[in-house]
Amino acid sequence: MHHYPTSFLNNTIFQNIMAKNKNTEQKIFDAATELFIEKGVDRTSVRDIASKAGINLALMNYYFRSKENLFDAIFTNLVKKNTKDLVKILDSDLELDEKIKQYVAAYIDILLKNPLLVSFFMAILHRSREKITEMEVVSLLYGRDKFTQQIIDEGKKGNIRRTDPTHFYVDMISMITFPFAIRPMIMDKNELNDEEFIAFIHERKQHITEMLLKSIKPC
Amino acid sequence: MHHYPTSFLNNTIFQNIMAKNKNTEQKIFDAATELFIEKGVDRTSVRDIASKAGINLALMNYYFRSKENLFDAIFTNLVKKNTKDLVKILDSDLELDEKIKQYVAAYIDILLKNPLLVSFFMAILHRSREKITEMEVVSLLYGRDKFTQQIIDEGKKGNIRRTDPTHFYVDMISMITFPFAIRPMIMDKNELNDEEFIAFIHERKQHITEMLLKSIKPC
DNA sequence: TATTGTTTTAAACTGCATTTAAAACGAAAA
DNA sequence: TTTTCGTTTTAAATGCAGTTTAAAACAATA
């Protein structure tokens, strides 16, 4: 009979564990994060993590139960840390135009700053696409109740063309996100280096905003 | 010293091998294809493939050298079979409007008909994003020389707004492709069943076309 | 019939995540 | 202080993955 420590994921008593297990658990968490960034999730073994964290192999399983769990913990942590602003913008009382502009720019900046976020997302989608619906934290990346209502309302008022909010939202996140997923392809086909790709992505902030606004502008 | 059979990938003498090795090589290929569809690439082991094909474990490596290679062969085959039309449309002499409309519809139909294409693409992007640039066959999914020129020309002639063809093309494939990648998320958040999701995707044909055309319409 | 190259086989090898069972540790109770 | 008991750590084993090896079976042909 094993006694597993309270999970990292169970953050109601997050503070308490941290006081106690800070060293080992945090060491595993940090080492894994660094290695996942550096080599990708699949190409880092738990032995790598253990040796980088300076702990015994079995401790990874003792604290996180599995590599998959550790991955989820890191991903959840990363998403939570980075998407607060995004949700705030969508739920704000900004004018629709300004809201879209800010959302697009903020989302792109987040993805530029956190390459891990992109590759984690890809990893989850790849591993089992269904799983993503089970991760509550993903709502933070696809939650838009107020925004949806706003589009419907503005359409009724005649301030914009009547627009299907689902299509509109899918368009928006597709144009923002997908280029990061196919980054090597875009760089290769357009002969861009890293710097130029980043510039291209920055251009897209304005480009996407214009595209979206033009599509809802009333005739 | 081993004597590997001429590779499946080397299709200059494709016919010849097929006459000889049809049984075993094709059995492996077919079994793997079915299992990859059914359970996903990572969740099918080479032992699964061998037992489904009714052959010895080592034969998979004898014919395809590695599981990765087998995967590539299947992917390449699948892309080649399905993207002929797509390239034809982009390279045709159609009017820009009509060309965009046909391309969007054809691309979406292909992805609807071949779920494997989507998950294979994700698998490659996930495994090593860089690898995708090495697969010549991917040009078929991202090749647009004549199309690019056409957008520039029409812009100069004043038939459309002057438009950056790279952004335009990225927008187009993002809006077409990405929704398939996040299918479970869209279904979950909008409470769609399979049938409704497919209907949603069909709607997108017209939606995306309108979106793209509106963005290049001259003021 | 003997030879040579090809195809198939059984078994081993390597590296991986995970599990086990026991040992070490630390704090609280006796 | 010593005992006790839950927690943390350890070394070793387990089982499954892809791949490799070396020999056997087979087929064609000289």
Short mmCIF file of C-alpha atoms (C1' of nucleotides) in Angstrom, two decimals:
data_model
loop_
_atom_site.label_atom_id
_atom_site.label_comp_id
_atom_site.label_asym_id
_atom_site.label_seq_id
_atom_site.Cartn_x
_atom_site.Cartn_y
_atom_site.Cartn_z
CA MET A 1 0.00 0.00 0.00
CA HIS A 2 1.49 3.27 -1.12
CA HIS A 3 1.02 6.69 0.31
CA TYR A 4 1.06 9.16 -2.52
CA PRO A 5 1.66 12.75 -1.62
CA THR A 6 -1.17 15.12 -2.33
CA SER A 7 -0.97 15.85 -5.99
CA PHE A 8 0.56 18.96 -7.39
CA LEU A 9 -2.61 19.34 -9.40
CA ASN A 10 -4.83 19.50 -6.36
CA ASN A 11 -4.27 23.14 -5.71
CA THR A 12 -6.75 23.64 -2.92
CA ILE A 13 -3.98 22.76 -0.53
CA PHE A 14 -1.24 23.75 -2.87
CA GLN A 15 0.43 26.01 -0.34
CA ASN A 16 0.74 23.32 2.30
CA ILE A 17 2.50 20.78 0.13
CA MET A 18 4.78 23.39 -1.23
CA ALA A 19 5.96 24.19 2.25
CA LYS A 20 6.85 20.56 2.78
CA ASN A 21 7.81 19.00 -0.50
CA LYS A 22 9.15 22.09 -2.15
CA ASN A 23 12.56 20.67 -2.70
CA THR A 24 12.03 17.32 -4.34
CA GLU A 25 8.71 17.89 -6.07
CA GLN A 26 9.70 21.32 -7.29
CA LYS A 27 13.08 20.03 -8.42
CA ILE A 28 11.37 17.40 -10.55
CA PHE A 29 8.90 19.92 -11.89
CA ASP A 30 11.60 22.43 -12.79
CA ALA A 31 13.98 19.90 -14.32
CA ALA A 32 11.18 18.45 -16.43
CA THR A 33 10.07 21.88 -17.58
CA GLU A 34 13.56 22.76 -18.71
CA LEU A 35 14.10 19.47 -20.49
CA PHE A 36 10.69 19.58 -22.16
CA ILE A 37 11.55 23.01 -23.55
CA GLU A 38 15.00 21.94 -24.61
CA LYS A 39 14.34 18.54 -26.16
CA GLY A 40 10.59 18.14 -26.40
CA VAL A 41 8.39 15.92 -24.27
CA ASP A 42 8.85 12.66 -26.13
CA ARG A 43 12.57 12.98 -26.41
CA THR A 44 13.16 13.46 -22.69
CA SER A 45 13.12 10.28 -20.63
CA VAL A 46 12.23 10.10 -16.99
CA ARG A 47 15.84 9.11 -16.44
CA ASP A 48 16.91 12.43 -17.93
CA ILE A 49 14.55 14.22 -15.60
CA ALA A 50 15.71 12.27 -12.58
CA SER A 51 19.36 12.85 -13.27
CA LYS A 52 18.86 16.54 -14.02
CA ALA A 53 16.86 16.94 -10.81
CA GLY A 54 19.44 14.91 -8.92
CA ILE A 55 16.89 12.49 -7.55
CA ASN A 56 16.12 8.80 -7.76
CA LEU A 57 14.28 7.54 -10.78
CA ALA A 58 11.29 6.30 -8.82
CA LEU A 59 10.61 9.63 -7.20
CA MET A 60 9.12 10.98 -10.38
CA ASN A 61 6.45 8.32 -10.15
CA TYR A 62 6.10 8.79 -6.42
CA TYR A 63 5.25 12.46 -6.78
CA PHE A 64 3.45 12.57 -10.12
CA ARG A 65 2.32 8.97 -10.59
CA SER A 66 3.33 9.03 -14.26
CA LYS A 67 5.21 11.00 -16.85
CA GLU A 68 1.88 11.89 -18.45
CA ASN A 69 0.69 13.36 -15.16
CA LEU A 70 3.83 15.40 -14.79
CA PHE A 71 3.31 16.68 -18.29
CA ASP A 72 -0.28 17.66 -17.47
CA ALA A 73 0.83 19.48 -14.33
CA ILE A 74 3.40 21.49 -16.24
CA PHE A 75 1.00 22.26 -19.06
CA THR A 76 -1.78 23.32 -16.70
CA ASN A 77 0.60 25.53 -14.79
CA LEU A 78 1.84 27.11 -18.00
CA VAL A 79 -1.62 27.80 -19.39
CA LYS A 80 -2.87 29.28 -16.13
CA LYS A 81 0.11 31.55 -15.84
CA ASN A 82 -0.27 32.89 -19.35
CA THR A 83 -3.92 33.13 -20.19
CA LYS A 84 -5.25 35.40 -17.48
CA ASP A 85 -4.97 38.47 -19.70
CA LEU A 86 -6.62 36.69 -22.59
CA VAL A 87 -9.74 35.84 -20.65
CA LYS A 88 -9.83 39.32 -19.16
CA ILE A 89 -9.86 40.90 -22.60
CA LEU A 90 -12.66 38.71 -23.92
CA ASP A 91 -14.78 39.30 -20.82
CA SER A 92 -14.14 43.03 -20.71
CA ASP A 93 -16.53 45.80 -21.71
CA LEU A 94 -14.33 47.00 -24.55
CA GLU A 95 -15.85 47.94 -27.89
CA LEU A 96 -15.83 44.95 -30.23
CA ASP A 97 -13.23 46.45 -32.57
CA GLU A 98 -10.83 47.26 -29.79
CA LYS A 99 -11.46 43.95 -28.09
CA ILE A 100 -10.56 41.99 -31.20
CA LYS A 101 -7.47 44.05 -31.77
CA GLN A 102 -6.23 43.55 -28.23
CA TYR A 103 -7.09 39.86 -28.15
CA VAL A 104 -5.23 39.08 -31.35
CA ALA A 105 -2.15 40.99 -30.25
CA ALA A 106 -2.14 39.52 -26.75
CA TYR A 107 -2.63 35.94 -27.96
CA ILE A 108 0.17 36.23 -30.49
CA ASP A 109 2.50 37.75 -27.93
CA ILE A 110 1.82 34.89 -25.55
CA LEU A 111 2.56 32.27 -28.18
CA LEU A 112 5.70 34.10 -29.24
CA LYS A 113 6.92 34.21 -25.66
CA ASN A 114 6.04 30.57 -24.87
CA PRO A 115 7.07 28.11 -27.55
CA LEU A 116 6.35 25.37 -25.00
CA LEU A 117 2.70 26.28 -25.05
CA VAL A 118 2.54 25.58 -28.76
CA SER A 119 4.39 22.29 -28.64
CA PHE A 120 2.47 21.11 -25.57
CA PHE A 121 -0.76 21.87 -27.30
CA MET A 122 0.40 19.91 -30.32
CA ALA A 123 1.50 17.06 -28.09
CA ILE A 124 -1.92 16.82 -26.46
CA LEU A 125 -3.79 17.07 -29.73
CA HIS A 126 -1.56 14.38 -31.13
CA ARG A 127 -1.58 11.98 -28.22
CA SER A 128 -5.33 11.86 -27.97
CA ARG A 129 -7.40 14.64 -29.40
CA GLU A 130 -10.30 13.80 -27.11
CA LYS A 131 -8.25 14.28 -23.99
CA ILE A 132 -8.14 17.99 -24.49
CA THR A 133 -11.82 18.29 -23.67
CA GLU A 134 -11.17 16.76 -20.27
CA MET A 135 -8.63 19.37 -19.28
CA GLU A 136 -10.61 22.16 -17.66
CA VAL A 137 -7.71 24.48 -18.10
CA VAL A 138 -8.21 24.45 -21.84
CA SER A 139 -11.38 26.45 -21.43
CA LEU A 140 -8.98 29.28 -20.84
CA LEU A 141 -7.84 28.87 -24.42
CA TYR A 142 -11.32 28.41 -25.83
CA GLY A 143 -13.85 30.23 -23.72
CA ARG A 144 -15.91 33.01 -25.16
CA ASP A 145 -19.37 33.31 -23.71
CA LYS A 146 -19.50 37.07 -23.33
CA PHE A 147 -17.71 37.61 -26.61
CA THR A 148 -20.24 35.43 -28.39
CA GLN A 149 -23.11 37.41 -26.95
CA GLN A 150 -21.49 40.67 -27.90
CA ILE A 151 -21.21 39.61 -31.54
CA ILE A 152 -24.86 38.60 -31.60
CA ASP A 153 -25.95 41.85 -29.94
CA GLU A 154 -23.94 44.11 -32.21
CA GLY A 155 -25.32 42.22 -35.17
CA LYS A 156 -28.88 42.82 -34.00
CA LYS A 157 -28.16 46.48 -33.42
CA GLY A 158 -26.82 46.74 -36.93
CA ASN A 159 -23.39 47.93 -35.81
CA ILE A 160 -21.87 44.98 -37.61
CA ARG A 161 -23.12 42.46 -40.14
CA ARG A 162 -24.99 39.58 -38.56
CA THR A 163 -22.20 37.13 -37.92
CA ASP A 164 -22.08 33.54 -36.74
CA PRO A 165 -19.97 33.85 -33.59
CA THR A 166 -18.74 30.26 -33.73
CA HIS A 167 -17.31 30.61 -37.21
CA PHE A 168 -15.90 33.98 -36.30
CA TYR A 169 -14.17 32.69 -33.19
CA VAL A 170 -12.82 29.63 -34.99
CA ASP A 171 -11.48 31.89 -37.75
CA MET A 172 -9.78 34.05 -35.20
CA ILE A 173 -8.00 31.33 -33.25
CA SER A 174 -7.13 29.46 -36.45
CA MET A 175 -5.39 32.44 -37.99
CA ILE A 176 -3.63 33.23 -34.72
CA THR A 177 -2.54 29.74 -33.73
CA PHE A 178 -2.01 27.59 -36.78
CA PRO A 179 0.98 29.47 -38.20
CA PHE A 180 2.90 28.58 -35.04
CA ALA A 181 2.13 24.90 -35.56
CA ILE A 182 3.47 24.94 -39.11
CA ARG A 183 6.29 27.33 -38.38
CA PRO A 184 9.02 25.21 -40.02
CA MET A 185 6.95 24.87 -43.16
CA ILE A 186 6.33 28.61 -43.43
CA MET A 187 9.98 29.35 -42.76
CA ASP A 188 11.12 26.83 -45.34
CA LYS A 189 8.75 27.76 -48.13
CA ASN A 190 9.26 31.49 -47.71
CA GLU A 191 12.94 31.24 -46.89
CA LEU A 192 12.66 33.02 -43.58
CA ASN A 193 15.11 32.78 -40.70
CA ASP A 194 13.93 32.91 -37.09
CA GLU A 195 14.06 36.67 -36.91
CA GLU A 196 12.12 37.07 -40.13
CA PHE A 197 9.51 34.58 -39.03
CA ILE A 198 8.95 36.52 -35.83
CA ALA A 199 8.60 39.70 -37.86
CA PHE A 200 6.10 37.93 -40.08
CA ILE A 201 4.10 36.92 -37.02
CA HIS A 202 4.14 40.46 -35.70
CA GLU A 203 2.81 41.67 -39.04
CA ARG A 204 0.00 39.20 -38.63
CA LYS A 205 -1.34 41.04 -35.58
CA GLN A 206 -2.51 43.90 -37.75
CA HIS A 207 -3.28 41.68 -40.71
CA ILE A 208 -5.58 39.36 -38.79
CA THR A 209 -7.30 42.23 -37.02
CA GLU A 210 -8.02 43.96 -40.32
CA MET A 211 -9.21 40.74 -41.86
CA LEU A 212 -11.63 40.06 -39.02
CA LEU A 213 -12.93 43.61 -38.79
CA LYS A 214 -13.46 43.85 -42.52
CA SER A 215 -15.50 40.66 -42.45
CA ILE A 216 -17.99 42.07 -39.93
CA LYS A 217 -18.11 45.64 -41.19
CA PRO A 218 -21.70 46.50 -42.18
CA CYS A 219 -22.17 47.08 -45.91
CA MET B 1 25.49 -7.90 -44.41
CA HIS B 2 21.81 -7.55 -45.09
CA HIS B 3 20.05 -7.26 -48.39
CA TYR B 4 17.17 -4.91 -48.03
CA PRO B 5 14.48 -5.10 -50.65
CA THR B 6 14.02 -2.08 -52.86
CA SER B 7 12.04 0.34 -50.78
CA PHE B 8 8.37 0.94 -51.16
CA LEU B 9 9.20 4.62 -51.34
CA ASN B 10 11.38 4.23 -54.39
CA ASN B 11 8.56 4.26 -56.87
CA THR B 12 10.54 4.38 -60.08
CA ILE B 13 10.49 0.63 -60.00
CA PHE B 14 7.37 0.44 -57.97
CA GLN B 15 5.65 -1.94 -60.35
CA ASN B 16 8.45 -4.48 -60.29
CA ILE B 17 8.57 -4.89 -56.57
CA MET B 18 4.85 -5.06 -56.38
CA ALA B 19 4.85 -8.03 -58.70
CA LYS B 20 7.25 -9.82 -56.43
CA ASN B 21 6.72 -8.73 -52.87
CA LYS B 22 3.08 -7.91 -53.14
CA ASN B 23 2.04 -10.35 -50.50
CA THR B 24 4.26 -9.62 -47.53
CA GLU B 25 5.11 -5.98 -48.08
CA GLN B 26 1.56 -5.09 -49.01
CA LYS B 27 0.20 -7.07 -46.10
CA ILE B 28 2.37 -5.08 -43.70
CA PHE B 29 1.41 -1.83 -45.39
CA ASP B 30 -2.29 -2.58 -45.28
CA ALA B 31 -2.32 -3.87 -41.73
CA ALA B 32 -0.39 -0.84 -40.53
CA THR B 33 -2.70 1.54 -42.35
CA GLU B 34 -5.76 0.01 -40.76
CA LEU B 35 -4.25 -0.01 -37.30
CA PHE B 36 -2.97 3.55 -37.62
CA ILE B 37 -6.48 4.68 -38.51
CA GLU B 38 -8.06 2.65 -35.77
CA LYS B 39 -5.74 3.29 -32.84
CA GLY B 40 -3.37 6.05 -33.88
CA VAL B 41 0.27 5.68 -34.80
CA ASP B 42 1.74 5.78 -31.32
CA ARG B 43 -0.73 3.37 -29.84
CA THR B 44 -0.07 0.64 -32.40
CA SER B 45 3.02 -1.43 -31.76
CA VAL B 46 5.00 -3.21 -34.42
CA ARG B 47 3.93 -6.42 -32.74
CA ASP B 48 0.31 -5.43 -33.39
CA ILE B 49 1.12 -4.81 -37.02
CA ALA B 50 2.98 -8.09 -37.38
CA SER B 51 0.22 -10.12 -35.83
CA LYS B 52 -2.49 -8.39 -37.86
CA ALA B 53 -0.52 -8.95 -41.05
CA GLY B 54 0.21 -12.51 -39.98
CA ILE B 55 3.94 -12.14 -40.42
CA ASN B 56 7.04 -12.37 -38.29
CA LEU B 57 7.96 -9.36 -36.20
CA ALA B 58 11.28 -8.80 -37.92
CA LEU B 59 9.76 -8.59 -41.38
CA MET B 60 8.48 -5.13 -40.66
CA ASN B 61 12.06 -3.98 -40.26
CA TYR B 62 13.22 -6.07 -43.17
CA TYR B 63 10.85 -4.33 -45.57
CA PHE B 64 10.58 -0.85 -44.11
CA ARG B 65 13.72 -0.56 -41.97
CA SER B 66 11.80 1.12 -39.16
CA LYS B 67 8.32 1.92 -37.94
CA GLU B 68 9.00 5.57 -38.73
CA ASN B 69 9.79 4.65 -42.32
CA LEU B 70 6.63 2.62 -42.63
CA PHE B 71 4.70 5.59 -41.32
CA ASP B 72 6.33 7.87 -43.87
CA ALA B 73 5.50 5.49 -46.68
CA ILE B 74 1.86 5.36 -45.69
CA PHE B 75 1.67 9.12 -45.23
CA THR B 76 3.35 9.85 -48.56
CA ASN B 77 1.07 7.43 -50.31
CA LEU B 78 -1.97 9.02 -48.73
CA VAL B 79 -0.97 12.58 -49.57
CA LYS B 80 -0.11 11.74 -53.15
CA LYS B 81 -3.39 9.98 -53.67
CA ASN B 82 -5.42 12.88 -52.36
CA THR B 83 -3.79 16.12 -53.33
CA LYS B 84 -3.64 15.94 -57.10
CA ASP B 85 -6.79 18.00 -57.48
CA LEU B 86 -5.61 20.59 -55.02
CA VAL B 87 -2.45 21.38 -56.94
CA LYS B 88 -4.33 21.36 -60.20
CA ILE B 89 -6.73 24.00 -58.95
CA LEU B 90 -4.02 26.34 -57.68
CA ASP B 91 -2.05 26.00 -60.91
CA SER B 92 -5.06 26.43 -63.16
CA ASP B 93 -6.02 29.50 -65.17
CA LEU B 94 -9.22 30.06 -63.23
CA GLU B 95 -10.25 33.54 -62.16
CA LEU B 96 -8.97 34.28 -58.67
CA ASP B 97 -12.45 34.30 -57.11
CA GLU B 98 -13.41 31.01 -58.59
CA LYS B 99 -10.02 29.50 -57.84
CA ILE B 100 -10.29 30.36 -54.15
CA LYS B 101 -13.81 29.02 -53.95
CA GLN B 102 -12.84 25.72 -55.55
CA TYR B 103 -9.65 25.34 -53.55
CA VAL B 104 -11.36 25.86 -50.21
CA ALA B 105 -14.14 23.42 -51.04
CA ALA B 106 -11.79 20.78 -52.43
CA TYR B 107 -9.37 21.01 -49.50
CA ILE B 108 -12.16 20.70 -46.96
CA ASP B 109 -13.67 17.75 -48.78
CA ILE B 110 -10.33 15.97 -48.77
CA LEU B 111 -9.85 16.47 -45.04
CA LEU B 112 -13.40 15.35 -44.35
CA LYS B 113 -12.86 12.20 -46.34
CA ASN B 114 -9.45 11.40 -44.84
CA PRO B 115 -9.25 11.79 -41.09
CA LEU B 116 -5.93 9.97 -41.25
CA LEU B 117 -4.46 12.86 -43.18
CA VAL B 118 -5.20 15.21 -40.32
CA SER B 119 -3.87 12.97 -37.57
CA PHE B 120 -0.78 12.02 -39.58
CA PHE B 121 -0.06 15.64 -40.16
CA MET B 122 -0.39 16.29 -36.45
CA ALA B 123 1.83 13.32 -35.71
CA ILE B 124 4.59 14.64 -37.94
CA LEU B 125 4.33 18.17 -36.63
CA HIS B 126 4.46 16.81 -33.13
CA ARG B 127 7.27 14.33 -33.52
CA SER B 128 9.63 16.83 -35.00
CA ARG B 129 8.27 19.93 -36.59
CA GLU B 130 11.41 20.35 -38.66
CA LYS B 131 11.03 16.98 -40.30
CA ILE B 132 8.10 18.15 -42.32
CA THR B 133 10.31 20.37 -44.43
CA GLU B 134 12.29 17.31 -45.51
CA MET B 135 9.28 15.51 -46.90
CA GLU B 136 8.99 16.58 -50.49
CA VAL B 137 5.44 15.35 -50.59
CA VAL B 138 4.40 18.13 -48.25
CA SER B 139 4.89 20.65 -51.03
CA LEU B 140 1.66 19.24 -52.29
CA LEU B 141 0.01 20.63 -49.18
CA TYR B 142 1.85 23.92 -49.26
CA GLY B 143 2.82 24.86 -52.78
CA ARG B 144 1.54 28.02 -54.34
CA ASP B 145 3.87 29.63 -56.82
CA LYS B 146 1.41 30.44 -59.55
CA PHE B 147 -1.26 31.42 -57.04
CA THR B 148 1.16 33.84 -55.39
CA GLN B 149 1.95 35.47 -58.69
CA GLN B 150 -1.71 35.74 -59.55
CA ILE B 151 -2.45 37.63 -56.33
CA ILE B 152 0.38 40.04 -56.99
CA ASP B 153 -0.70 40.58 -60.60
CA GLU B 154 -4.34 41.16 -59.79
CA GLY B 155 -3.26 43.60 -57.11
CA LYS B 156 -1.18 45.55 -59.59
CA LYS B 157 -4.01 45.60 -62.10
CA GLY B 158 -6.29 46.97 -59.41
CA ASN B 159 -8.73 44.10 -59.66
CA ILE B 160 -8.17 43.39 -55.97
CA ARG B 161 -6.55 45.27 -53.12
CA ARG B 162 -2.80 44.88 -53.02
CA THR B 163 -2.45 41.83 -50.84
CA ASP B 164 0.51 40.05 -49.28
CA PRO B 165 0.20 36.58 -50.79
CA THR B 166 2.02 34.88 -47.93
CA HIS B 167 -0.35 36.19 -45.30
CA PHE B 168 -3.26 35.45 -47.57
CA TYR B 169 -2.21 31.87 -48.17
CA VAL B 170 -1.47 31.28 -44.49
CA ASP B 171 -4.89 32.66 -43.59
CA MET B 172 -6.49 30.34 -46.07
CA ILE B 173 -4.87 27.11 -44.97
CA SER B 174 -5.21 28.07 -41.30
CA MET B 175 -8.95 28.57 -41.54
CA ILE B 176 -9.34 25.41 -43.58
CA THR B 177 -7.10 23.09 -41.61
CA PHE B 178 -7.00 24.12 -37.98
CA PRO B 179 -10.63 23.35 -37.15
CA PHE B 180 -9.93 19.71 -37.97
CA ALA B 181 -7.05 19.67 -35.52
CA ILE B 182 -9.16 21.00 -32.68
CA ARG B 183 -12.27 19.11 -33.69
CA PRO B 184 -12.98 17.63 -30.22
CA MET B 185 -12.67 21.07 -28.66
CA ILE B 186 -15.10 22.64 -31.11
CA MET B 187 -17.53 19.78 -30.69
CA ASP B 188 -17.32 19.94 -26.93
CA LYS B 189 -17.66 23.69 -26.53
CA ASN B 190 -20.48 24.02 -29.03
CA GLU B 191 -22.16 20.78 -28.06
CA LEU B 192 -22.03 19.29 -31.53
CA ASN B 193 -22.24 15.62 -32.39
CA ASP B 194 -20.31 14.17 -35.33
CA GLU B 195 -23.03 14.93 -37.82
CA GLU B 196 -23.36 18.50 -36.65
CA PHE B 197 -19.63 19.04 -36.74
CA ILE B 198 -19.51 17.88 -40.34
CA ALA B 199 -22.36 20.25 -41.16
CA PHE B 200 -20.42 23.03 -39.45
CA ILE B 201 -17.40 22.25 -41.58
CA HIS B 202 -19.48 22.27 -44.74
CA GLU B 203 -20.80 25.71 -43.77
CA ARG B 204 -17.21 26.83 -43.50
CA LYS B 205 -16.64 26.30 -47.22
CA GLN B 206 -18.80 29.27 -48.03
CA HIS B 207 -17.86 31.17 -44.92
CA ILE B 208 -14.12 30.99 -45.55
CA THR B 209 -14.52 31.83 -49.22
CA GLU B 210 -16.56 34.92 -48.39
CA MET B 211 -14.11 35.93 -45.72
CA LEU B 212 -11.17 35.67 -48.09
CA LEU B 213 -12.86 37.37 -51.01
CA LYS B 214 -14.11 40.23 -48.86
CA SER B 215 -10.60 40.82 -47.61
CA ILE B 216 -9.21 41.36 -51.11
CA LYS B 217 -12.18 43.18 -52.63
CA PRO B 218 -11.06 46.61 -53.84
CA CYS B 219 -12.58 49.49 -51.89
"C1'" DT C 1 23.25 -30.67 -57.78
"C1'" DA C 2 25.52 -26.89 -55.92
"C1'" DT C 3 25.52 -22.00 -55.41
"C1'" DT C 4 23.84 -17.60 -54.53
"C1'" DG C 5 20.77 -14.18 -53.26
"C1'" DT C 6 16.25 -13.41 -50.99
"C1'" DT C 7 12.84 -14.07 -47.48
"C1'" DT C 8 11.49 -15.74 -43.06
"C1'" DT C 9 12.19 -17.18 -38.38
"C1'" DA C 10 13.23 -17.36 -33.27
"C1'" DA C 11 15.65 -15.24 -30.06
"C1'" DA C 12 18.18 -11.65 -28.10
"C1'" DC C 13 19.24 -6.72 -27.24
"C1'" DT C 14 18.49 -2.00 -25.82
"C1'" DG C 15 16.01 1.59 -23.83
"C1'" DC C 16 11.87 3.02 -21.94
"C1'" DA C 17 8.13 3.92 -18.10
"C1'" DT C 18 6.55 1.94 -14.21
"C1'" DT C 19 6.29 -1.10 -9.92
"C1'" DT C 20 7.95 -3.33 -5.94
"C1'" DA C 21 9.70 -4.02 -1.46
"C1'" DA C 22 12.63 -2.61 1.70
"C1'" DA C 23 15.40 1.01 3.83
"C1'" DA C 24 16.07 5.69 5.72
"C1'" DC C 25 14.11 9.56 7.74
"C1'" DG C 26 11.46 12.64 10.89
"C1'" DA C 27 8.15 13.96 13.91
"C1'" DA C 28 5.08 12.93 17.44
"C1'" DA C 29 3.70 9.60 21.27
"C1'" DA C 30 5.03 6.74 25.14
"C1'" DT D 1 15.05 8.91 25.34
"C1'" DT D 2 13.09 5.42 22.94
"C1'" DT D 3 9.35 3.68 20.23
"C1'" DT D 4 6.15 4.17 16.66
"C1'" DC D 5 4.23 5.34 12.44
"C1'" DG D 6 3.61 7.87 8.40
"C1'" DT D 7 6.48 9.84 4.77
"C1'" DT D 8 10.27 9.94 1.62
"C1'" DT D 9 13.97 7.71 -0.75
"C1'" DT D 10 16.45 3.89 -2.69
"C1'" DA D 11 17.99 -0.16 -5.55
"C1'" DA D 12 16.32 -3.59 -8.09
"C1'" DA D 13 12.93 -5.86 -10.86
"C1'" DT D 14 9.18 -5.98 -14.37
"C1'" DG D 15 7.15 -5.58 -18.68
"C1'" DC D 16 6.70 -3.57 -23.07
"C1'" DA D 17 8.44 -0.93 -26.90
"C1'" DG D 18 11.44 -0.87 -31.36
"C1'" DT D 19 15.26 -2.91 -33.34
"C1'" DT D 20 19.06 -6.27 -34.43
"C1'" DT D 21 21.19 -10.70 -34.97
"C1'" DA D 22 22.28 -15.03 -36.81
"C1'" DA D 23 20.70 -18.87 -38.66
"C1'" DA D 24 17.25 -21.36 -41.35
"C1'" DA D 25 14.15 -21.92 -45.31
"C1'" DC D 26 13.30 -20.91 -49.86
"C1'" DA D 27 13.79 -19.90 -54.91
"C1'" DA D 28 16.14 -19.32 -58.91
"C1'" DT D 29 19.82 -20.41 -61.85
"C1'" DA D 30 24.42 -21.93 -63.33
#
